[in-house]
PDB file of C-alpha atoms in Angstrom:
ATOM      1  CA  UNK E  16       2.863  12.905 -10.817  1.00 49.00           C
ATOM      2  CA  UNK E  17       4.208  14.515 -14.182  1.00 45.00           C
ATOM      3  CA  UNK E  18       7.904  14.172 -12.626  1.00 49.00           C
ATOM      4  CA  UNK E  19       7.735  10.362 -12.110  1.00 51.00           C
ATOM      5  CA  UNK E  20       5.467   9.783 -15.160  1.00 61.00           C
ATOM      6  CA  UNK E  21       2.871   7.887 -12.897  1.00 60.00           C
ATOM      7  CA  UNK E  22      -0.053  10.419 -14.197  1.00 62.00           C
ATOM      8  CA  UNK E  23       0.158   9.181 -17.595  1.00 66.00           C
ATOM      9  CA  UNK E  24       0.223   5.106 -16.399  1.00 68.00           C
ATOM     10  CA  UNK E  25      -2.490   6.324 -14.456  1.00 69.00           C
ATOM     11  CA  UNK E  26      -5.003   8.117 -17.016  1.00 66.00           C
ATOM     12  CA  UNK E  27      -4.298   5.123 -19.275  1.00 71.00           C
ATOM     13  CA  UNK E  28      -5.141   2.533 -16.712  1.00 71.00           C
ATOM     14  CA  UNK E  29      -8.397   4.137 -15.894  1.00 69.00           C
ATOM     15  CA  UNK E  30      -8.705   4.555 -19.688  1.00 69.00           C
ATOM     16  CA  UNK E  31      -8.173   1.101 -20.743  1.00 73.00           C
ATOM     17  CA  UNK E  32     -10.392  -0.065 -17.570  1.00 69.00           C
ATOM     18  CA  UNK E  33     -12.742   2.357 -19.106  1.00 67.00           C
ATOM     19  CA  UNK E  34     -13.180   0.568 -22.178  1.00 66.00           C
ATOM     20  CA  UNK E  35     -12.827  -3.163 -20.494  1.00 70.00           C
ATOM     21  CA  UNK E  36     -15.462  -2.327 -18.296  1.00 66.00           C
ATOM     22  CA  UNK E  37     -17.903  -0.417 -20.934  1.00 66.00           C
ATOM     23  CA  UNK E  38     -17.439  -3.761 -23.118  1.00 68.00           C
ATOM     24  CA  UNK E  39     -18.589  -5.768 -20.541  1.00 66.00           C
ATOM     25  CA  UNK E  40     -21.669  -3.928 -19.486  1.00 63.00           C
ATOM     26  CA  UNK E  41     -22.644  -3.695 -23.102  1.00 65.00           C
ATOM     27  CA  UNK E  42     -23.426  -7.730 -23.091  1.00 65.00           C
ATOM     28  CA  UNK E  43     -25.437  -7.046 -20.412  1.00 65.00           C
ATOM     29  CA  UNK E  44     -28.057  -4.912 -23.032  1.00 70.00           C
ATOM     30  CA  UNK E  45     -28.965  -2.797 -19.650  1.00 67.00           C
ATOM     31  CA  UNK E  46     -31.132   0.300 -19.974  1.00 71.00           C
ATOM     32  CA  UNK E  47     -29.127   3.659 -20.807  1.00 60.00           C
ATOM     33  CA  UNK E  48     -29.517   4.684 -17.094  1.00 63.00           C
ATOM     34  CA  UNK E  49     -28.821   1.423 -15.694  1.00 71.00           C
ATOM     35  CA  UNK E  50     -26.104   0.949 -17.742  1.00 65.00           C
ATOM     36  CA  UNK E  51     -24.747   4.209 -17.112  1.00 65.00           C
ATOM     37  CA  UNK E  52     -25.571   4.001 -12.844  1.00 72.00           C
ATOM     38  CA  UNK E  53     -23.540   0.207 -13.662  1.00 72.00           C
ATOM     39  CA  UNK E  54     -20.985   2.309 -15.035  1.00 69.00           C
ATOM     40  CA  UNK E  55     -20.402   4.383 -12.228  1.00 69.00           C
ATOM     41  CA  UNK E  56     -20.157   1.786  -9.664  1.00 75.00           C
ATOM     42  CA  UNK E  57     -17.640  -0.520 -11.272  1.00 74.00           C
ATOM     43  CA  UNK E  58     -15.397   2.387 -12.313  1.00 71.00           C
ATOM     44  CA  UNK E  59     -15.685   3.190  -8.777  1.00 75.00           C
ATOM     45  CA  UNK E  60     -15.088  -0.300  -7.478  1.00 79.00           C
ATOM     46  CA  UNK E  61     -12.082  -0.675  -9.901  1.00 75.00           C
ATOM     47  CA  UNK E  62     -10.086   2.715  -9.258  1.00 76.00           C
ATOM     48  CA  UNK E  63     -10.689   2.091  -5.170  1.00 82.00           C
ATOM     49  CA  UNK E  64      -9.083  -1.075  -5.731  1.00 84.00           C
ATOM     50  CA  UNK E  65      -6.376  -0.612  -8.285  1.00 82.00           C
ATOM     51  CA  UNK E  66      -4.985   3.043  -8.485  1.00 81.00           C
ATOM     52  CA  UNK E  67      -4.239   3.172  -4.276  1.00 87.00           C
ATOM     53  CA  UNK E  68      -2.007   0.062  -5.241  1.00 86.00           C
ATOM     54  CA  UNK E  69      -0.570   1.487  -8.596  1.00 81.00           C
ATOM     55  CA  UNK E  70       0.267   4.631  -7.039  1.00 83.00           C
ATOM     56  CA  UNK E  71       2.819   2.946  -4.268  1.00 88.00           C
ATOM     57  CA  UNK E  72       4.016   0.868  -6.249  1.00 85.00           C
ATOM     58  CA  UNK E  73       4.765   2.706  -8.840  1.00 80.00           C
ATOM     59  CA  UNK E  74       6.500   5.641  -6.791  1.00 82.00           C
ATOM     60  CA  UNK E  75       8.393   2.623  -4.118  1.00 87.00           C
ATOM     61  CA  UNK E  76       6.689   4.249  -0.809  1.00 91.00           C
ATOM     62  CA  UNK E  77       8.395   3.522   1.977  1.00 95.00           C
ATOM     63  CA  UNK E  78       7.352   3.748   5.758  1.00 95.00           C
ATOM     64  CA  UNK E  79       8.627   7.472   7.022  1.00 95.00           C
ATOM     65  CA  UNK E  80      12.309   7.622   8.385  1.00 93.00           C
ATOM     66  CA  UNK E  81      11.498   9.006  12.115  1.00 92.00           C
ATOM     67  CA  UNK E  82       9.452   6.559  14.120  1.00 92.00           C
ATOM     68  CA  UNK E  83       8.649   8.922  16.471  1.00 94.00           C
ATOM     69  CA  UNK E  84       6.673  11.097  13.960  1.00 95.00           C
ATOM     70  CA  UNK E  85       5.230   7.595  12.645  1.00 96.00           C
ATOM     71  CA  UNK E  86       3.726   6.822  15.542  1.00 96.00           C
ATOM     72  CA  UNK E  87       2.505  10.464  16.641  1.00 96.00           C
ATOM     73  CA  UNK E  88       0.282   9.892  13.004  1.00 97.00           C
ATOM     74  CA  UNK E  89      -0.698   6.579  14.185  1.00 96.00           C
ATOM     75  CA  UNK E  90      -2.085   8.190  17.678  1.00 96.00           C
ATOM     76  CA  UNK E  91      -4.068  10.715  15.642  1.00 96.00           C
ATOM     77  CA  UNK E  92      -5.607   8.893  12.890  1.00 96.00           C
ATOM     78  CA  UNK E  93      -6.909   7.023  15.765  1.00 96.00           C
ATOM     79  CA  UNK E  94      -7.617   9.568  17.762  1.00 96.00           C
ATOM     80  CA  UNK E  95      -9.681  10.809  14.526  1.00 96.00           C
ATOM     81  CA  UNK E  96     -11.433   7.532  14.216  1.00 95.00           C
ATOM     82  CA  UNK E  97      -9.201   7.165  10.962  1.00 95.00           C
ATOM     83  CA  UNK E  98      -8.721   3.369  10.609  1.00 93.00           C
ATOM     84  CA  UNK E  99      -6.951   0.718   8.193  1.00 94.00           C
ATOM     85  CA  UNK E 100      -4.642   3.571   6.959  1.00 96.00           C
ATOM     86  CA  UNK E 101      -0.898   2.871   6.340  1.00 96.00           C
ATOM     87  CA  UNK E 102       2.062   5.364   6.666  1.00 97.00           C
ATOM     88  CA  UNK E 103       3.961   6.025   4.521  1.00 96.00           C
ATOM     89  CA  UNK E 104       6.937   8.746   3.513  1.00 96.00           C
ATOM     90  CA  UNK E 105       5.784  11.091   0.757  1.00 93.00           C
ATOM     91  CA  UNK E 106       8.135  10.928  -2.444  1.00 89.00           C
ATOM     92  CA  UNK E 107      10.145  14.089  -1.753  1.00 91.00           C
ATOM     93  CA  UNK E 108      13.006  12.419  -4.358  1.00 86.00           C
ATOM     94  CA  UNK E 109      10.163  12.697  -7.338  1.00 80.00           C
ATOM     95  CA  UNK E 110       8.500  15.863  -6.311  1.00 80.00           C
ATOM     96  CA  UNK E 111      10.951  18.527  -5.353  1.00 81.00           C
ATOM     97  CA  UNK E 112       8.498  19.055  -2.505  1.00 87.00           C
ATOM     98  CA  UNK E 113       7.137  18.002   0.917  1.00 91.00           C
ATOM     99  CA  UNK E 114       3.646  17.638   1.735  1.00 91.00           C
ATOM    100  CA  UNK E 115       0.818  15.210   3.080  1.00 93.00           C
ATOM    101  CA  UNK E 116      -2.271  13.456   1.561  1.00 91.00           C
ATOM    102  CA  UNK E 117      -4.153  10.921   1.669  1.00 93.00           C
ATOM    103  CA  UNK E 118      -4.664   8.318  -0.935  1.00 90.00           C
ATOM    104  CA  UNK E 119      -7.294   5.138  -1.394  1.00 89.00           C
ATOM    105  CA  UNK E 120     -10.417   5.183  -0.056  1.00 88.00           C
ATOM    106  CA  UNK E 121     -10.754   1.471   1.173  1.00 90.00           C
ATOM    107  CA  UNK E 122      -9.558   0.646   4.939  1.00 92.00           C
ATOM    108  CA  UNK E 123      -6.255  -1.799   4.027  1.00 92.00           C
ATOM    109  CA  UNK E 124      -5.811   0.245   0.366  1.00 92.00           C
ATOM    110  CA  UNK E 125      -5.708   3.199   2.425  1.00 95.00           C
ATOM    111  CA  UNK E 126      -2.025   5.496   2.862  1.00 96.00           C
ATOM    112  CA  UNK E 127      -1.324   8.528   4.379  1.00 96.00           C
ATOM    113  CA  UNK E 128       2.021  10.167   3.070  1.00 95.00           C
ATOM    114  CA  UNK E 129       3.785  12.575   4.727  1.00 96.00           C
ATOM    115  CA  UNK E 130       7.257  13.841   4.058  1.00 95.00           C
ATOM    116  CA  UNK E 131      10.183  13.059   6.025  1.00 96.00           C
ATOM    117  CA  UNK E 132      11.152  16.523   5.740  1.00 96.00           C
ATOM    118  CA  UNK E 133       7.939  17.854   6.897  1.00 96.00           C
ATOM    119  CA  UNK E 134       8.013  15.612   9.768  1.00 95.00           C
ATOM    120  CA  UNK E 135      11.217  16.794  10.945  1.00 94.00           C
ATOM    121  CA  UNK E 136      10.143  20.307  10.372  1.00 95.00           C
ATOM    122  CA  UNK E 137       7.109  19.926  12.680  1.00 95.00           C
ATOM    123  CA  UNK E 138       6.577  19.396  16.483  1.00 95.00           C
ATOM    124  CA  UNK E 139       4.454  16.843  17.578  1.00 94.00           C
ATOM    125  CA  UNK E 140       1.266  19.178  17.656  1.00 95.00           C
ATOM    126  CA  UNK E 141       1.741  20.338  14.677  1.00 96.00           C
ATOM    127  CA  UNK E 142       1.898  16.954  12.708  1.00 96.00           C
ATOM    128  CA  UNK E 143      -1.318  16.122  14.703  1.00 96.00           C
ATOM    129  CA  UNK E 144      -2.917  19.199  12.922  1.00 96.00           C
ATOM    130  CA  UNK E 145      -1.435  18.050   9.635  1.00 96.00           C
ATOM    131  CA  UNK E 146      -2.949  14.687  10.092  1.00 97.00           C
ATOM    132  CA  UNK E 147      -6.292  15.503  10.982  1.00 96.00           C
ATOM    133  CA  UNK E 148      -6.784  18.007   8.612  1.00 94.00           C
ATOM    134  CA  UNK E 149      -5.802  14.556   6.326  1.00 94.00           C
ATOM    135  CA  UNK E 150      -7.941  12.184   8.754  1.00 95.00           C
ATOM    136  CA  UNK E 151     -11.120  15.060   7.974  1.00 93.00           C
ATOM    137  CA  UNK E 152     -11.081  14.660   4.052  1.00 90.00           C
ATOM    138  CA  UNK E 153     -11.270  10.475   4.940  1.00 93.00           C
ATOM    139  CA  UNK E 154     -14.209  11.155   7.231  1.00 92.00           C
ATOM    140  CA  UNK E 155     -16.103  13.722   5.040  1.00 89.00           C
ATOM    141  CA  UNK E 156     -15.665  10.901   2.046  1.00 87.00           C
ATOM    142  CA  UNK E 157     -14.208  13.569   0.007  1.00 84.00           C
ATOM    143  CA  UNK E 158     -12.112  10.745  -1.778  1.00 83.00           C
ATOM    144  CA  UNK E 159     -15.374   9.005  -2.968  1.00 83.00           C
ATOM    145  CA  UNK E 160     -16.707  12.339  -4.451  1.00 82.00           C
ATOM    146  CA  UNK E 161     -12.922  12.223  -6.051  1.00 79.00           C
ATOM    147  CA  UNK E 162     -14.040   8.268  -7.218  1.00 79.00           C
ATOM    148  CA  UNK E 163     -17.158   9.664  -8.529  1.00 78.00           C
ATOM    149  CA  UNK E 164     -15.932  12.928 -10.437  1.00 79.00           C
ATOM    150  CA  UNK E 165     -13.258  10.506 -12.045  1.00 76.00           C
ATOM    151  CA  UNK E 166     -15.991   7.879 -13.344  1.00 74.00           C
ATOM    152  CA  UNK E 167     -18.444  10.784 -14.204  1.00 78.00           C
ATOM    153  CA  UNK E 168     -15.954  12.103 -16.863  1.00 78.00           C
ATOM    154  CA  UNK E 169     -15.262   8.048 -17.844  1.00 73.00           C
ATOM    155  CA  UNK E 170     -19.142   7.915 -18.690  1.00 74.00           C
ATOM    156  CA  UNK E 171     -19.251  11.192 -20.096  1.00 78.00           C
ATOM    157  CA  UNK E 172     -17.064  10.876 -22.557  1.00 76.00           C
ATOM    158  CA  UNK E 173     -17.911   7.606 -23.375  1.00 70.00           C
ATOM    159  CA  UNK E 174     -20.937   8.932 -24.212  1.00 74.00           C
ATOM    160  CA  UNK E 175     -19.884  11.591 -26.394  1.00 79.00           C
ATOM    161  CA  UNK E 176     -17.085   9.691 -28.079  1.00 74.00           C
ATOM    162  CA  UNK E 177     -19.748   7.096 -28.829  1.00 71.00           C
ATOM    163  CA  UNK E 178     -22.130   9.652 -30.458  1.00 74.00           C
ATOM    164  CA  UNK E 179     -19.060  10.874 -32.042  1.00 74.00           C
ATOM    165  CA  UNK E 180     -18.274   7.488 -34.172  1.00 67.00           C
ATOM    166  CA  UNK E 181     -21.676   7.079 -34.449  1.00 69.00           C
ATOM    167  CA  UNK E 182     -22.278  10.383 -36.188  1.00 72.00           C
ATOM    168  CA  UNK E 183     -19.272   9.515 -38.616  1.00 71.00           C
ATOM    169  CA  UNK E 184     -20.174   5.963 -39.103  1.00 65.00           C
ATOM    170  CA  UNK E 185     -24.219   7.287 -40.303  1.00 65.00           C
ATOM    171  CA  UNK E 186     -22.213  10.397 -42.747  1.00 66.00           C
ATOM    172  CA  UNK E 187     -19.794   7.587 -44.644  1.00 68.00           C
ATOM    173  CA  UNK E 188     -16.841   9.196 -42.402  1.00 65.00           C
ATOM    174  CA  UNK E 189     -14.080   6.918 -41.366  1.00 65.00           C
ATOM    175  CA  UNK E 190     -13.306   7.584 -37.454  1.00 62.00           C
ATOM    176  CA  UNK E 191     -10.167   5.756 -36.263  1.00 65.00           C
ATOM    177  CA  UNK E 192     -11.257   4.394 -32.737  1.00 65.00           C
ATOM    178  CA  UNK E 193      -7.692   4.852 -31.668  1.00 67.00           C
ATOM    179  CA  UNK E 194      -7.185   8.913 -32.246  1.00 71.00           C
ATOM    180  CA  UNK E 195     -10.989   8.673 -30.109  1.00 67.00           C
ATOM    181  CA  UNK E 196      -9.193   6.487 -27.029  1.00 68.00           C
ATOM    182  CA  UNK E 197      -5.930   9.143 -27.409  1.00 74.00           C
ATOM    183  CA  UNK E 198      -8.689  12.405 -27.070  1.00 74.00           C
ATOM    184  CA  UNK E 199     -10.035  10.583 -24.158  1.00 69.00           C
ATOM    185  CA  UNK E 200      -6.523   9.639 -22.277  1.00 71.00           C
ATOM    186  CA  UNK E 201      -5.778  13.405 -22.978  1.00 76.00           C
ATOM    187  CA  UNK E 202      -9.444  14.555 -21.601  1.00 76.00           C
ATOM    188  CA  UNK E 203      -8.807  12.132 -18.209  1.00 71.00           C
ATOM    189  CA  UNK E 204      -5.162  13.232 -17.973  1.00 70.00           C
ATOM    190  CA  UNK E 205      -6.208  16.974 -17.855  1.00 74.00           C
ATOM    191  CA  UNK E 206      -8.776  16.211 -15.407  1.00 69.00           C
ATOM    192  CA  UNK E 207      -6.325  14.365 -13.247  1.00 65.00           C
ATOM    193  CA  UNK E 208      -3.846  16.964 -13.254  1.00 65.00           C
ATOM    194  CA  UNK E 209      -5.854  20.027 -12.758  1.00 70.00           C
ATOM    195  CA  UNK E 210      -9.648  18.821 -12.103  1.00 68.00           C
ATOM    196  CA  UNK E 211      -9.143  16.972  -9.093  1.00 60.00           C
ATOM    197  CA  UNK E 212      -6.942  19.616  -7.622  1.00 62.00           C
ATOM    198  CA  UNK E 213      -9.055  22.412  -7.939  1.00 65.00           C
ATOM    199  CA  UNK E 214     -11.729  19.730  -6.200  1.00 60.00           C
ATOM    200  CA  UNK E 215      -9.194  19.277  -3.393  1.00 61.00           C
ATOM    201  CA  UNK E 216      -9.013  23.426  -2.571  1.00 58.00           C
ATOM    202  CA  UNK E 217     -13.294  23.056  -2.987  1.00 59.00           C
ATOM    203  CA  UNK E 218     -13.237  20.274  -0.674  1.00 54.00           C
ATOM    204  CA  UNK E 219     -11.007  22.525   1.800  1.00 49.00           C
ATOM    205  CA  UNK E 220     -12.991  25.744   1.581  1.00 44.00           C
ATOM    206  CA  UNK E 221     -15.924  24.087   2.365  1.00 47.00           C
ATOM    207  CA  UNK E 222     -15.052  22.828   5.519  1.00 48.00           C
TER     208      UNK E 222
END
């Protein structure tokens, strides 16, 4: 993510989102735990939708070379009960690497990548272990606890950046709202680059 500069597009979507989204529950004048439970769901709602999207786009996926291996994942996300899930070649070109993972939660928003070199590395019943070790994290909804984690830390720091101008505002300090938005697009990019993985190897160990 660093390589291709995606994580940074990334954190600031959510970030920007963040704030659209906070402005617009505000009208509502909900309850603190309404609003915040309000919170939580449309973050959700908009990262399922949007960041799946962003994320292919933004690194130009492309279906894997070997159609073969393509349709050996196919046969095993189905065999896994793993449906509405595109494949898709993992950007070995931006990564210096080959792996798999899944990305998007939503059936149609939903992409397994796997790289062509790790494909070509692998016989057919190996891939099929690869991919339903992938097809268990979509069945164990260990991407929505990823959603969740993601808008948790939105509404947290919402929260304490909030209390944060407040507290300034009430002493006759002048906050600039700006250098508060920054600290939290730094905050979200460290969790996104470190938080979620150690999640991930959580995720894994628990199984």
């Amino acid at each position: 993510l660093f390589r291709s500069g995606l994580l940074a597009v990334v954190g600031t979507v959510l970030v920007v989102l963040a704030q659209v989204a906070t402005g617009l529950l505000d009208l509502a004048r909900w309850p603190w735990w309404l609003h915040g439970l309000g919170s939580l769901l449309l973050y959700g709602a908009i990262m399922a939708a949007v960041v799946p999207s962003l994320i292919r786009y933004g690194w130009r996926l492309r279906p894997l070379n070997d159609g073969a291996a393509t349709q050996c994942i196919r046969e095993e996300l189905a065999a896994n009960g793993v449906r509405g899930t595109t494949v898709l070649a993992w950007p070995e070109d931006l990564t210096a690497y080959t792996t798999a993972g899944v990305i998007g939660m939503l059936p149609g928003l939903r992409y397994l990548l796997v790289g062509d070199t790790l494909a070509r590395a692998c016989t057919p019943e190996e891939l099929g272990a690869i991919v339903a070790h992938e097809a268990g994290h979509v069945r164990r909804r260990h991407l929505l606890y990823y959603l969740l984690a993601i808008g948790a830390v939105l509404i947290a720091l919402q929260a304490v950046l909030m209390q944060v101008w407040l507290g300034t505002t009430l002493l006759g300090l002048r906050s600039d709202p700006l250098l508060l938005v920054g600290a939290e697009l730094v905050i979200v990019l460290l969790f996104l680059r470190y938080g979620l993985g150690a999640l991930s190897r959580l995720g894994a160990l628990s199984r």
